[in-house]
Amino acid sequence: MIYEFDGFELDLNAVELRSRGHAVPLQPQVFDLLFLLVENHDRMVSRDEIVEKIWQGRAISETAISSRIKALRQALGDDGAEQRIIRTVHGRGFRIVAEVTLKLPVTVEERPREMRGAAGGPPSIAVLPFRNPGQPTPDLTGDAIAHDIIVSLSRLRWLRVIARGSSFRFRDPDPDLRTIGHALGVRYCLTGDVEHSSTGIDVHAELDDTTNDAVVWSERFRIGPDEIGGLRDVICRHVAAALEFHIPEAEASKVKALPGPLHDSWSRFHLGLHHLFRLNREDNTRAVGHFEAALALEPEFVRAWAGLSFTDFQSAYLGYDKDPGPRIAAARNRSQHALSIDSNDAFSHLTMGRSYWLDGQVAESLPWLEGATELSPNYAQAHYSQAWAAAMLGRSKVAHASVELAMALSPLDPFLYAMRGTKALAYLTEDAPQEAVPWIELAAGTPGAHPVVGLVAAACRGLSGEPDAACTWVARMRERNPGVSCAYFFRSIPFSDPGLRDRLGHALRVAGLQ
């Protein structure tokens, strides 16, 4: 990297200070002192820190520091009176007051492909320290939030996260994200502002694409004075969940614009996800093609194996094939293979758990789904899946808590309709069909919702004493899928409570379902 300030260039690779293209000679300790000050241009560097970094903590006199500062000022054409570049904070330390910017020594095209801010390889992100607008010094709350987000995102095995030691170098009030993306080799940058007031703290977070300056996602969090203790946990949880959804979507959009020959295994994987979550037979088939193409390029690509397991689950659960048996076996086998490659991949734990649903082993799915959230605590899909399994097993409190967390973590999720439906299923286990009705009808009214969701709506209306509304829902679902039946319903919604199954079956038969 090259730092620019007041007509000078500090080239770290060449270990050289230049003025208008000409080298300015500096003694090694003076160069190191300049680098220390420039690198920390956003703050004062104390005398103790200078001793620690330049003299490795050895006992030295004040004269030694003063002589190095004097030599540095002479090289920069500065002096102790004007202090145009280096300001003395009397009795405490020194600070660069000239404006410092970062310049790249090479263009992005000259960098290795895996280090470019373009499509190719796993997504990558830098989290910059959150700023306090109008404040000249770093905001400790902002630093703490950014640090905790880095730690949280580092648990996402599909995302390459730049360490704090590199990303925290960039503290400009108006950062050049393209330059930062190129310098750190990342496609995404997360920035934020922290504003303090007497009524609490406002935090604004924004995810940007460093290749085109596009805003991918942004959100503002308002934390009241009584909630400040949990501030960092709240923000970390929501940011991690938002990126889990928005980065794959952005990656898929980016990859679609590339010509086929430039697609690598990660590109193919993200295209597969893009089609997978459209939840229809044609797109599921396209997702299979992309995941298989990813594996042709990288045979041990664990997430592509898990993706294929998900396509098998979808085919079996949604009835795409007349005989679901081979798909059920494939869903389990592919998840097992993924876990044999990487036992700590949360997506593979999710697909393994869901594979048990296909043959009615709902209780056996829970350890795998819980493993997914242990590995990735903000994984909305895994929390939703735990909620569904808990509802089937009659554990309504767990179901409510898990699905509410899933919806909070991913309010724009492609499975949001299913999350709402799961909320209704939890109410059914409590024998509260009236409470379930608004949730299930909101879910069933979502375009592309699974027909069984409409049958749940019919059952809820029937159990609420509204037979005409129940009949209307059954008729609607018959129009969409003439093969719907009570057996079809209980294959998809395998409640373990026999009494609840009897009540649901009776309500559906009264509504005209056989």
Short mmCIF file of C-alpha atoms in Angstrom, two decimals:
data_model
loop_
_atom_site.label_atom_id
_atom_site.label_comp_id
_atom_site.label_asym_id
_atom_site.label_seq_id
_atom_site.Cartn_x
_atom_site.Cartn_y
_atom_site.Cartn_z
CA MET A 1 0.00 0.00 0.00
CA ILE A 2 0.99 3.63 -0.55
CA TYR A 3 -0.15 6.41 1.76
CA GLU A 4 -0.43 9.91 0.28
CA PHE A 5 -0.32 13.13 2.32
CA ASP A 6 0.68 16.76 1.64
CA GLY A 7 2.40 15.93 -1.65
CA PHE A 8 4.29 12.93 -0.22
CA GLU A 9 3.99 9.21 -0.88
CA LEU A 10 4.88 6.62 1.77
CA ASP A 11 5.44 3.37 -0.13
CA LEU A 12 5.39 0.42 2.27
CA ASN A 13 6.47 -2.16 -0.29
CA ALA A 14 9.49 -0.13 -1.43
CA VAL A 15 10.14 1.16 2.14
CA GLU A 16 10.47 4.60 0.65
CA LEU A 17 9.23 8.14 1.18
CA ARG A 18 8.83 10.12 -2.07
CA SER A 19 8.17 13.76 -2.84
CA ARG A 20 7.01 14.46 -6.40
CA GLY A 21 8.48 11.15 -7.52
CA HIS A 22 11.86 11.64 -5.87
CA ALA A 23 13.03 9.55 -2.91
CA VAL A 24 13.47 11.35 0.39
CA PRO A 25 16.22 9.69 2.49
CA LEU A 26 15.18 8.65 5.98
CA GLN A 27 16.97 6.74 8.70
CA PRO A 28 15.26 3.39 9.46
CA GLN A 29 13.86 4.51 12.84
CA VAL A 30 12.60 7.76 11.32
CA PHE A 31 10.87 5.83 8.53
CA ASP A 32 9.28 3.50 11.11
CA LEU A 33 8.13 6.51 13.13
CA LEU A 34 6.54 8.08 10.05
CA PHE A 35 4.77 4.82 9.22
CA LEU A 36 3.45 4.54 12.78
CA LEU A 37 2.05 8.08 12.67
CA VAL A 38 0.57 7.77 9.17
CA GLU A 39 -0.97 4.37 9.84
CA ASN A 40 -2.73 5.85 12.88
CA HIS A 41 -3.52 9.21 11.31
CA ASP A 42 -6.99 9.19 12.87
CA ARG A 43 -5.63 9.51 16.41
CA MET A 44 -2.79 10.68 18.60
CA VAL A 45 0.10 8.24 19.04
CA SER A 46 1.38 8.41 22.60
CA ARG A 47 5.04 8.64 23.57
CA ASP A 48 4.73 5.27 25.32
CA GLU A 49 3.42 3.66 22.12
CA ILE A 50 6.30 5.16 20.15
CA VAL A 51 8.78 3.70 22.60
CA GLU A 52 7.01 0.32 22.45
CA LYS A 53 6.85 0.16 18.64
CA ILE A 54 10.09 1.89 17.60
CA TRP A 55 12.42 0.92 20.46
CA GLN A 56 10.65 -2.32 21.48
CA GLY A 57 10.03 -0.93 24.95
CA ARG A 58 13.65 -0.25 25.83
CA ALA A 59 14.37 2.61 28.24
CA ILE A 60 15.26 5.72 26.24
CA SER A 61 15.46 9.43 26.90
CA GLU A 62 12.95 12.08 25.81
CA THR A 63 15.77 13.49 23.71
CA ALA A 64 15.81 10.35 21.54
CA ILE A 65 12.13 10.78 20.63
CA SER A 66 12.53 14.51 20.08
CA SER A 67 15.50 14.00 17.75
CA ARG A 68 13.58 11.50 15.59
CA ILE A 69 10.57 13.83 15.39
CA LYS A 70 12.87 16.73 14.46
CA ALA A 71 14.55 14.66 11.73
CA LEU A 72 11.15 13.62 10.39
CA ARG A 73 9.86 17.18 10.31
CA GLN A 74 12.99 18.32 8.45
CA ALA A 75 12.47 15.59 5.83
CA LEU A 76 8.84 16.68 5.39
CA GLY A 77 9.62 20.42 5.30
CA ASP A 78 7.65 20.89 8.50
CA ASP A 79 8.74 22.49 11.75
CA GLY A 80 7.72 22.66 15.38
CA ALA A 81 6.23 26.13 15.00
CA GLU A 82 4.03 25.58 11.95
CA GLN A 83 3.22 21.90 12.62
CA ARG A 84 1.60 21.60 9.17
CA ILE A 85 1.97 17.81 9.05
CA ILE A 86 2.95 16.60 12.52
CA ARG A 87 1.29 18.12 15.57
CA THR A 88 2.72 17.80 19.07
CA VAL A 89 0.22 17.07 21.82
CA HIS A 90 2.30 18.44 24.69
CA GLY A 91 3.32 15.91 27.26
CA ARG A 92 1.34 13.14 25.57
CA GLY A 93 2.36 12.33 22.01
CA PHE A 94 2.10 13.24 18.33
CA ARG A 95 -0.43 13.12 15.52
CA ILE A 96 -0.47 13.45 11.73
CA VAL A 97 -2.82 16.34 10.94
CA ALA A 98 -2.38 16.37 7.17
CA GLU A 99 -5.09 14.55 5.18
CA VAL A 100 -3.99 10.97 4.50
CA THR A 101 -5.36 8.82 1.69
CA LEU A 102 -4.55 5.33 0.47
CA LYS A 103 -3.30 4.65 -3.04
CA LEU A 104 -2.93 1.27 -4.68
CA PRO A 105 0.45 0.40 -6.17
CA VAL A 106 -1.18 -1.76 -8.90
CA THR A 107 -4.46 -1.75 -10.78
CA VAL A 108 -7.07 -4.37 -10.00
CA GLU A 109 -6.39 -6.13 -13.30
CA GLU A 110 -2.77 -6.71 -12.24
CA ARG A 111 -3.74 -8.40 -8.99
CA PRO A 112 -4.17 -12.17 -8.73
CA ARG A 113 -7.72 -13.18 -9.60
CA GLU A 114 -8.50 -14.47 -6.09
CA MET A 115 -7.63 -11.02 -4.69
CA ARG A 116 -9.82 -8.96 -6.99
CA GLY A 117 -13.10 -7.39 -5.98
CA ALA A 118 -14.93 -9.31 -8.71
CA ALA A 119 -16.86 -12.53 -9.12
CA GLY A 120 -14.89 -15.71 -8.55
CA GLY A 121 -14.12 -17.64 -5.36
CA PRO A 122 -16.07 -17.37 -2.12
CA PRO A 123 -17.60 -14.00 -1.25
CA SER A 124 -15.34 -11.75 0.80
CA ILE A 125 -16.03 -8.83 3.12
CA ALA A 126 -14.26 -6.17 5.13
CA VAL A 127 -15.98 -4.66 8.17
CA LEU A 128 -14.73 -1.13 8.78
CA PRO A 129 -14.82 0.49 12.22
CA PHE A 130 -18.17 2.19 12.73
CA ARG A 131 -17.85 5.99 12.82
CA ASN A 132 -19.31 8.67 15.03
CA PRO A 133 -20.18 11.53 12.62
CA GLY A 134 -18.68 14.82 13.64
CA GLN A 135 -16.28 13.31 16.16
CA PRO A 136 -12.54 13.60 15.36
CA THR A 137 -11.54 10.57 17.43
CA PRO A 138 -12.55 6.91 17.03
CA ASP A 139 -15.79 5.87 18.73
CA LEU A 140 -15.12 3.02 21.15
CA THR A 141 -18.67 1.73 20.76
CA GLY A 142 -18.26 1.75 16.98
CA ASP A 143 -14.97 -0.15 17.21
CA ALA A 144 -16.54 -2.71 19.54
CA ILE A 145 -19.56 -3.23 17.27
CA ALA A 146 -17.37 -3.71 14.18
CA HIS A 147 -15.07 -6.09 16.05
CA ASP A 148 -17.98 -8.22 17.28
CA ILE A 149 -19.47 -8.33 13.77
CA ILE A 150 -16.11 -9.57 12.41
CA VAL A 151 -16.06 -12.34 15.05
CA SER A 152 -19.68 -13.27 14.26
CA LEU A 153 -19.19 -13.31 10.48
CA SER A 154 -16.02 -15.36 10.85
CA ARG A 155 -18.24 -18.28 11.85
CA LEU A 156 -19.83 -18.27 8.38
CA ARG A 157 -17.67 -20.77 6.57
CA TRP A 158 -18.85 -19.63 3.14
CA LEU A 159 -17.67 -16.05 3.68
CA ARG A 160 -14.06 -14.83 3.73
CA VAL A 161 -13.79 -12.10 6.39
CA ILE A 162 -10.82 -9.73 6.58
CA ALA A 163 -9.25 -9.55 10.02
CA ARG A 164 -9.62 -6.46 12.17
CA GLY A 165 -5.90 -5.68 11.93
CA SER A 166 -6.32 -4.93 8.21
CA SER A 167 -9.83 -3.50 7.97
CA PHE A 168 -9.38 -1.14 10.93
CA ARG A 169 -6.65 0.71 9.02
CA PHE A 170 -9.44 2.42 7.08
CA ARG A 171 -11.00 5.06 9.29
CA ASP A 172 -11.66 7.85 6.80
CA PRO A 173 -14.97 9.65 7.45
CA ASP A 174 -15.88 9.15 3.78
CA PRO A 175 -14.04 5.97 2.73
CA ASP A 176 -13.34 5.17 -0.91
CA LEU A 177 -14.85 1.68 -0.96
CA ARG A 178 -13.48 0.77 -4.37
CA THR A 179 -9.97 1.53 -3.17
CA ILE A 180 -10.54 -0.43 0.02
CA GLY A 181 -12.01 -3.33 -1.92
CA HIS A 182 -8.97 -3.42 -4.18
CA ALA A 183 -6.49 -3.04 -1.32
CA LEU A 184 -8.02 -5.84 0.75
CA GLY A 185 -9.21 -8.01 -2.12
CA VAL A 186 -12.87 -7.99 -1.03
CA ARG A 187 -16.11 -7.72 -2.95
CA TYR A 188 -18.15 -6.28 -0.09
CA CYS A 189 -17.63 -3.66 2.60
CA LEU A 190 -19.74 -3.17 5.71
CA THR A 191 -19.67 0.34 7.11
CA GLY A 192 -21.65 2.03 9.84
CA ASP A 193 -22.30 5.11 11.93
CA VAL A 194 -22.96 5.33 15.66
CA GLU A 195 -24.80 8.36 17.02
CA HIS A 196 -25.19 8.88 20.77
CA SER A 197 -27.99 10.89 22.34
CA SER A 198 -29.67 11.29 25.71
CA THR A 199 -32.39 8.86 24.60
CA GLY A 200 -30.12 6.05 23.42
CA ILE A 201 -27.94 5.10 20.46
CA ASP A 202 -28.71 5.05 16.74
CA VAL A 203 -26.63 2.66 14.64
CA HIS A 204 -26.79 2.67 10.84
CA ALA A 205 -25.20 -0.25 8.99
CA GLU A 206 -24.69 -0.46 5.23
CA LEU A 207 -23.39 -3.23 2.97
CA ASP A 208 -21.83 -2.04 -0.29
CA ASP A 209 -20.49 -3.79 -3.36
CA THR A 210 -16.93 -2.50 -3.77
CA THR A 211 -16.88 -3.24 -7.50
CA ASN A 212 -19.64 -0.80 -8.43
CA ASP A 213 -20.44 1.18 -5.24
CA ALA A 214 -23.96 -0.28 -5.16
CA VAL A 215 -25.75 -0.43 -1.80
CA VAL A 216 -26.72 -4.08 -1.27
CA TRP A 217 -28.45 -3.64 2.08
CA SER A 218 -28.82 -1.05 4.83
CA GLU A 219 -30.66 -0.81 8.11
CA ARG A 220 -30.93 1.53 11.07
CA PHE A 221 -31.08 0.21 14.62
CA ARG A 222 -32.49 2.28 17.48
CA ILE A 223 -31.29 1.19 20.89
CA GLY A 224 -32.94 2.71 23.95
CA PRO A 225 -31.03 3.54 27.13
CA ASP A 226 -32.31 0.41 28.85
CA GLU A 227 -31.10 -1.81 25.98
CA ILE A 228 -27.56 -0.52 25.58
CA GLY A 229 -26.13 -3.49 27.48
CA GLY A 230 -27.29 -5.84 24.71
CA LEU A 231 -26.53 -3.45 21.86
CA ARG A 232 -23.69 -5.39 20.30
CA ASP A 233 -25.48 -8.75 20.46
CA VAL A 234 -28.62 -7.34 18.82
CA ILE A 235 -26.73 -5.68 15.98
CA CYS A 236 -24.36 -8.61 15.39
CA ARG A 237 -27.26 -11.05 15.20
CA HIS A 238 -29.23 -8.98 12.71
CA VAL A 239 -26.27 -8.00 10.54
CA ALA A 240 -25.00 -11.59 10.26
CA ALA A 241 -28.47 -12.85 9.34
CA ALA A 242 -28.99 -10.08 6.78
CA LEU A 243 -25.69 -10.83 5.08
CA GLU A 244 -26.53 -14.56 5.03
CA PHE A 245 -29.47 -13.61 2.80
CA HIS A 246 -28.30 -10.58 0.83
CA ILE A 247 -24.75 -11.58 -0.16
CA PRO A 248 -25.81 -14.82 -1.92
CA GLU A 249 -28.52 -12.85 -3.75
CA ALA A 250 -25.99 -10.22 -4.82
CA GLU A 251 -23.52 -12.93 -5.86
CA ALA A 252 -26.12 -14.64 -8.03
CA SER A 253 -27.00 -11.35 -9.76
CA LYS A 254 -23.33 -10.62 -10.35
CA VAL A 255 -22.60 -14.08 -11.74
CA LYS A 256 -25.55 -14.00 -14.16
CA ALA A 257 -23.89 -11.06 -15.92
CA LEU A 258 -20.69 -13.03 -16.53
CA PRO A 259 -20.07 -15.13 -19.65
CA GLY A 260 -20.14 -18.86 -18.94
CA PRO A 261 -16.40 -19.50 -19.32
CA LEU A 262 -15.69 -17.23 -16.32
CA HIS A 263 -17.91 -19.22 -13.96
CA ASP A 264 -16.00 -21.00 -11.20
CA SER A 265 -17.34 -23.44 -8.59
CA TRP A 266 -18.56 -20.68 -6.28
CA SER A 267 -20.28 -18.89 -9.16
CA ARG A 268 -22.12 -22.05 -10.07
CA PHE A 269 -23.05 -22.64 -6.43
CA HIS A 270 -24.62 -19.21 -6.07
CA LEU A 271 -26.56 -19.63 -9.31
CA GLY A 272 -27.80 -22.92 -7.89
CA LEU A 273 -29.02 -21.22 -4.72
CA HIS A 274 -30.72 -18.55 -6.81
CA HIS A 275 -32.84 -21.19 -8.57
CA LEU A 276 -33.23 -23.48 -5.55
CA PHE A 277 -35.16 -20.95 -3.47
CA ARG A 278 -37.72 -20.26 -6.20
CA LEU A 279 -39.43 -23.47 -5.05
CA ASN A 280 -40.71 -24.91 -8.33
CA ARG A 281 -39.87 -28.01 -10.36
CA GLU A 282 -38.16 -26.24 -13.27
CA ASP A 283 -35.90 -24.09 -11.12
CA ASN A 284 -35.09 -27.04 -8.88
CA THR A 285 -33.84 -28.88 -11.97
CA ARG A 286 -31.73 -25.88 -12.95
CA ALA A 287 -30.29 -25.76 -9.44
CA VAL A 288 -29.23 -29.40 -9.80
CA GLY A 289 -27.39 -28.52 -13.01
CA HIS A 290 -25.49 -25.67 -11.38
CA PHE A 291 -24.52 -27.68 -8.30
CA GLU A 292 -23.32 -30.55 -10.50
CA ALA A 293 -21.33 -28.10 -12.61
CA ALA A 294 -19.72 -26.76 -9.43
CA LEU A 295 -18.73 -30.29 -8.41
CA ALA A 296 -17.29 -30.98 -11.86
CA LEU A 297 -14.94 -28.04 -11.22
CA GLU A 298 -14.32 -28.88 -7.54
CA PRO A 299 -15.35 -32.44 -6.61
CA GLU A 300 -15.00 -31.89 -2.84
CA PHE A 301 -16.99 -28.65 -2.73
CA VAL A 302 -18.98 -29.36 0.42
CA ARG A 303 -21.71 -26.75 -0.04
CA ALA A 304 -22.50 -27.98 -3.55
CA TRP A 305 -23.05 -31.49 -2.14
CA ALA A 306 -25.35 -30.01 0.50
CA GLY A 307 -27.11 -28.03 -2.24
CA LEU A 308 -27.81 -31.24 -4.16
CA SER A 309 -29.22 -32.76 -0.97
CA PHE A 310 -31.56 -29.78 -0.70
CA THR A 311 -32.77 -30.29 -4.28
CA ASP A 312 -33.47 -33.95 -3.46
CA PHE A 313 -35.39 -32.91 -0.35
CA GLN A 314 -37.44 -30.43 -2.35
CA SER A 315 -38.23 -32.99 -5.05
CA ALA A 316 -39.38 -35.56 -2.50
CA TYR A 317 -41.25 -33.17 -0.20
CA LEU A 318 -43.05 -31.30 -2.97
CA GLY A 319 -43.81 -34.47 -4.94
CA TYR A 320 -41.93 -33.66 -8.14
CA ASP A 321 -41.34 -37.40 -8.80
CA LYS A 322 -43.93 -40.18 -8.75
CA ASP A 323 -41.60 -42.33 -6.68
CA PRO A 324 -39.86 -40.21 -4.00
CA GLY A 325 -37.84 -43.15 -2.67
CA PRO A 326 -34.63 -42.51 -4.66
CA ARG A 327 -34.72 -38.81 -3.81
CA ILE A 328 -35.13 -39.56 -0.09
CA ALA A 329 -32.09 -41.84 -0.15
CA ALA A 330 -30.07 -39.35 -2.20
CA ALA A 331 -30.87 -36.47 0.17
CA ARG A 332 -29.44 -38.43 3.11
CA ASN A 333 -26.43 -39.80 1.21
CA ARG A 334 -25.38 -36.44 -0.21
CA SER A 335 -25.60 -34.77 3.18
CA GLN A 336 -23.54 -37.56 4.69
CA HIS A 337 -20.92 -37.07 1.98
CA ALA A 338 -20.86 -33.31 2.59
CA LEU A 339 -20.33 -33.86 6.31
CA SER A 340 -17.55 -36.36 5.63
CA ILE A 341 -15.74 -33.53 3.80
CA ASP A 342 -16.44 -30.85 6.42
CA SER A 343 -18.23 -31.80 9.62
CA ASN A 344 -18.48 -28.14 10.65
CA ASP A 345 -20.51 -26.87 7.70
CA ALA A 346 -23.83 -25.52 8.99
CA PHE A 347 -25.61 -25.88 5.63
CA SER A 348 -24.73 -29.60 5.56
CA HIS A 349 -26.08 -30.05 9.10
CA LEU A 350 -29.30 -28.37 7.96
CA THR A 351 -29.76 -30.61 4.93
CA MET A 352 -28.91 -33.69 6.97
CA GLY A 353 -31.53 -32.80 9.56
CA ARG A 354 -34.22 -32.07 6.97
CA SER A 355 -33.54 -35.38 5.21
CA TYR A 356 -34.99 -37.16 8.27
CA TRP A 357 -38.32 -35.44 7.71
CA LEU A 358 -38.78 -37.29 4.45
CA ASP A 359 -39.22 -40.66 6.17
CA GLY A 360 -41.07 -39.35 9.23
CA GLN A 361 -38.12 -39.30 11.65
CA VAL A 362 -38.76 -35.78 12.90
CA ALA A 363 -37.23 -36.30 16.36
CA GLU A 364 -34.04 -37.62 14.77
CA SER A 365 -33.69 -34.38 12.79
CA LEU A 366 -33.34 -32.14 15.84
CA PRO A 367 -29.71 -32.90 16.80
CA TRP A 368 -28.59 -31.98 13.28
CA LEU A 369 -30.68 -28.81 13.17
CA GLU A 370 -29.43 -27.78 16.59
CA GLY A 371 -25.90 -28.46 15.36
CA ALA A 372 -26.50 -26.04 12.49
CA THR A 373 -27.42 -23.20 14.86
CA GLU A 374 -24.53 -24.02 17.18
CA LEU A 375 -22.15 -23.66 14.25
CA SER A 376 -23.91 -20.57 12.89
CA PRO A 377 -26.03 -18.95 15.64
CA ASN A 378 -27.70 -16.47 13.26
CA TYR A 379 -28.73 -19.04 10.64
CA ALA A 380 -32.40 -18.19 10.08
CA GLN A 381 -33.12 -21.29 7.96
CA ALA A 382 -31.88 -23.56 10.72
CA HIS A 383 -33.95 -21.76 13.39
CA TYR A 384 -37.04 -22.06 11.18
CA SER A 385 -36.37 -25.77 10.61
CA GLN A 386 -36.01 -26.33 14.37
CA ALA A 387 -39.33 -24.55 14.86
CA TRP A 388 -41.10 -26.78 12.32
CA ALA A 389 -39.72 -29.95 13.89
CA ALA A 390 -40.66 -28.73 17.38
CA ALA A 391 -44.23 -28.00 16.22
CA MET A 392 -44.55 -31.51 14.78
CA LEU A 393 -43.42 -32.92 18.13
CA GLY A 394 -45.87 -30.76 20.14
CA ARG A 395 -43.19 -28.50 21.65
CA SER A 396 -45.03 -25.26 21.07
CA LYS A 397 -42.87 -22.97 23.23
CA VAL A 398 -39.72 -24.00 21.38
CA ALA A 399 -41.53 -23.67 18.06
CA HIS A 400 -42.75 -20.14 18.81
CA ALA A 401 -39.36 -18.95 20.07
CA SER A 402 -37.40 -20.46 17.17
CA VAL A 403 -39.68 -19.25 14.39
CA GLU A 404 -39.94 -15.75 15.84
CA LEU A 405 -36.15 -15.58 15.91
CA ALA A 406 -35.98 -16.86 12.32
CA MET A 407 -38.40 -14.18 11.11
CA ALA A 408 -36.54 -11.46 13.00
CA LEU A 409 -33.23 -12.60 11.55
CA SER A 410 -34.46 -12.85 7.95
CA PRO A 411 -37.57 -10.72 7.35
CA LEU A 412 -37.21 -11.05 3.54
CA ASP A 413 -36.46 -14.77 3.49
CA PRO A 414 -37.74 -16.83 0.51
CA PHE A 415 -39.19 -19.21 3.11
CA LEU A 416 -40.97 -16.46 5.02
CA TYR A 417 -44.36 -17.90 4.09
CA ALA A 418 -43.29 -21.25 5.57
CA MET A 419 -42.08 -19.50 8.73
CA ARG A 420 -45.49 -17.86 9.11
CA GLY A 421 -47.11 -21.21 8.50
CA THR A 422 -44.95 -22.76 11.21
CA LYS A 423 -46.15 -20.08 13.62
CA ALA A 424 -49.69 -21.26 12.87
CA LEU A 425 -48.71 -24.90 13.39
CA ALA A 426 -47.37 -24.00 16.83
CA TYR A 427 -50.75 -22.48 17.71
CA LEU A 428 -52.50 -25.64 16.51
CA THR A 429 -50.47 -27.73 18.96
CA GLU A 430 -51.87 -25.44 21.69
CA ASP A 431 -55.44 -26.04 20.44
CA ALA A 432 -55.70 -22.36 19.47
CA PRO A 433 -56.88 -22.43 15.84
CA GLN A 434 -58.29 -18.88 16.01
CA GLU A 435 -54.79 -17.61 16.85
CA ALA A 436 -53.40 -19.63 13.95
CA VAL A 437 -55.80 -18.28 11.28
CA PRO A 438 -54.16 -14.87 10.54
CA TRP A 439 -50.70 -16.48 10.34
CA ILE A 440 -51.70 -19.37 8.10
CA GLU A 441 -53.82 -17.28 5.75
CA LEU A 442 -51.00 -14.78 5.34
CA ALA A 443 -48.72 -17.73 4.51
CA ALA A 444 -51.19 -19.44 2.18
CA GLY A 445 -51.80 -16.20 0.28
CA THR A 446 -48.12 -15.90 -0.66
CA PRO A 447 -47.54 -16.60 -4.39
CA GLY A 448 -45.92 -19.99 -4.81
CA ALA A 449 -46.81 -21.24 -1.33
CA HIS A 450 -46.99 -25.03 -0.99
CA PRO A 451 -50.61 -26.31 -1.42
CA VAL A 452 -50.47 -28.01 1.97
CA VAL A 453 -50.32 -24.53 3.55
CA GLY A 454 -53.77 -23.84 2.13
CA LEU A 455 -54.99 -27.12 3.60
CA VAL A 456 -53.70 -26.04 7.00
CA ALA A 457 -55.73 -22.84 6.51
CA ALA A 458 -58.77 -24.97 5.75
CA ALA A 459 -58.25 -27.02 8.91
CA CYS A 460 -57.79 -23.89 11.03
CA ARG A 461 -61.01 -22.38 9.70
CA GLY A 462 -62.85 -25.64 10.26
CA LEU A 463 -61.61 -25.99 13.82
CA SER A 464 -62.61 -22.36 14.42
CA GLY A 465 -66.23 -23.17 13.50
CA GLU A 466 -66.15 -21.65 9.99
CA PRO A 467 -66.98 -24.57 7.64
CA ASP A 468 -67.72 -22.39 4.60
CA ALA A 469 -64.28 -20.74 4.77
CA ALA A 470 -62.73 -24.19 5.23
CA CYS A 471 -64.50 -25.49 2.10
CA THR A 472 -63.32 -22.47 0.12
CA TRP A 473 -59.67 -23.20 1.02
CA VAL A 474 -60.01 -26.87 0.07
CA ALA A 475 -61.55 -25.92 -3.29
CA ARG A 476 -58.71 -23.48 -3.99
CA MET A 477 -56.08 -26.11 -3.25
CA ARG A 478 -57.87 -28.68 -5.43
CA GLU A 479 -57.65 -26.22 -8.33
CA ARG A 480 -53.90 -25.94 -7.82
CA ASN A 481 -53.32 -29.65 -7.23
CA PRO A 482 -56.20 -32.07 -7.93
CA GLY A 483 -54.33 -34.83 -6.07
CA VAL A 484 -54.52 -33.25 -2.62
CA SER A 485 -55.96 -35.55 0.06
CA CYS A 486 -55.87 -36.17 3.81
CA ALA A 487 -53.05 -38.67 3.27
CA TYR A 488 -51.15 -36.02 1.31
CA PHE A 489 -51.72 -33.56 4.16
CA PHE A 490 -50.36 -35.84 6.89
CA ARG A 491 -47.35 -36.88 4.80
CA SER A 492 -46.39 -33.21 4.68
CA ILE A 493 -47.54 -32.25 8.22
CA PRO A 494 -46.77 -35.30 10.39
CA PHE A 495 -48.03 -34.13 13.81
CA SER A 496 -47.07 -36.66 16.49
CA ASP A 497 -50.12 -35.98 18.71
CA PRO A 498 -52.84 -38.52 17.68
CA GLY A 499 -55.61 -36.37 19.15
CA LEU A 500 -54.56 -33.37 17.09
CA ARG A 501 -54.28 -35.55 13.98
CA ASP A 502 -57.84 -36.79 14.53
CA ARG A 503 -59.21 -33.25 14.96
CA LEU A 504 -57.41 -32.00 11.85
CA GLY A 505 -58.51 -34.99 9.77
CA HIS A 506 -62.14 -34.53 10.81
CA ALA A 507 -62.08 -30.79 9.98
CA LEU A 508 -60.60 -31.48 6.53
CA ARG A 509 -63.08 -34.25 5.72
CA VAL A 510 -65.99 -32.00 6.71
CA ALA A 511 -64.53 -29.42 4.30
CA GLY A 512 -64.64 -31.98 1.50
CA LEU A 513 -61.11 -33.42 1.52
CA GLN A 514 -60.84 -37.21 1.33
#
